[in-house]
Each structure stands twice: as structure tokens, then as C-alpha cells.
Amino acid sequence: MGMEALRKPDEGMDGSTEGNSSHDKDVRLNWKKFALVGIIPIILIFAGFFFVVKFIGRDNYDDVVMLIDQNFGLLGIFLYVYVVDTLILPLSPDFVFPIVAGMNPFVIIPLIGSASALGGVTSYGIGLLIHKIPIIKRLTDKAIVRWGAYIMKYGTLFVLLSGILPLPFSTICSVAGAVKLPARKVLPCCLIRYLRTALYFTFFSLGLSAIA
């Protein structure tokens, strides 16, 4: 199933719109599950973070963070988030929040927010400009099969949702590019990653404070 099958998701096999209510219903039914499915990963990451810090103690946690900071620094955090939010990888940018929870929010939030937003812009560009390259096409075609119907039905609203929830942001942005959603609508949606970063950072920071 390629992009052509998703250009007109409301059309039947004969080009008419008859018989599409079941398709729309399926999209709506799956849509209702996205909030729950999206929230589960961040809850699991937070639970793991909370229990690990509780187990090893705040002082040992601070030592681990200092070690990571000395070896990788802010540039390492930026590059990790940028790469994960650019490429279709089985990784999450949310893994950085347990590490940065005790750091300066006026540094961390703009840093991670910028890396994540730029990652979304880059993945959109990958889908838009180089979708036809075979190795890229294999990845984006698989992503289109899974997410394309939702993007074609909900447009930038779905991209915006992926920018808030722990949905595969880079994948959805690349699909948005591959199906040629307008850049003037998609790219501003990437700015929601700043708000997402602020919310998630605050969530982890409060959790860390509760442990101390």
C-alpha cells in the first residue's frame, strides 16, 4: 500500500464516496485510543524513574547525572533528541527527562524544545523531499500504511496531537511530508514541542522533588 491509496481516503474502489462510513468509523474508533496509548509510555518511564531514584537515593542519582553531563554534556542531550525526533527509530526522546529533571529549566526546556522541533521539521523535509529514495521509501511507506489514513482525515490536527502525546512524532512528521501536507500548516505544529518539553520537564522535576 503506497501513497496513492491514501490520496482520497473517502473514495471507494469505483471513485465514489459510497460505503465509506465504515472506514471513517474505524478511523474515529482508533482515534479515541490514541490519548491512552500515547500516555502509557510516559507513565512507564516516570514510574521507572521514580522507583530507581527511590532505590538508589537522590545523592547517587545526582552522581549519575553528573557523570552523564561530564561525558556527553548539553550537546549530547541536544543531538540525542534531534536524531530521535528526526529518524524513524525504536527510541523515545522522553528518555532524557529522567536525566535532566534536576537541571536548570531555563536551559533545558529551550534546548530540548529546539532539538525536538528541529527534528520534526527535518523529518517532514525527509518525507517531502526524498521520499522516493528506496531506503527512505521503504520506511515511509510502512509508516503511511499505519498513520496515513489518520493524517489524511485529520490533517495537521493529528500532527499537533503527535507533538504533545508520546506518539511517534518523527514518523508522523515524515508521513505528513510524504503525503504533502502544506509546510505552512505542518511546520508551526512543530513548535508545540516547546510546550510539550515544558510540561514533561515539570512533571519529572516535581517527581524528583517529591523523592528528595
Short mmCIF file of N, CA, C and O in Angstrom, two decimals, residues 30 50 186:
data_model
loop_
_atom_site.label_atom_id
_atom_site.label_comp_id
_atom_site.label_asym_id
_atom_site.label_seq_id
_atom_site.Cartn_x
_atom_site.Cartn_y
_atom_site.Cartn_z
N ASN A 30 -10.25 4.28 16.32
CA ASN A 30 -8.83 4.23 16.66
C ASN A 30 -8.35 5.54 17.25
O ASN A 30 -7.50 5.56 18.13
N PHE A 50 10.99 7.07 38.97
CA PHE A 50 10.66 7.30 40.38
C PHE A 50 11.21 6.17 41.25
O PHE A 50 11.86 6.43 42.28
N VAL A 186 2.11 22.48 8.66
CA VAL A 186 2.79 21.45 9.44
C VAL A 186 3.89 22.04 10.31
O VAL A 186 3.99 21.71 11.51
#
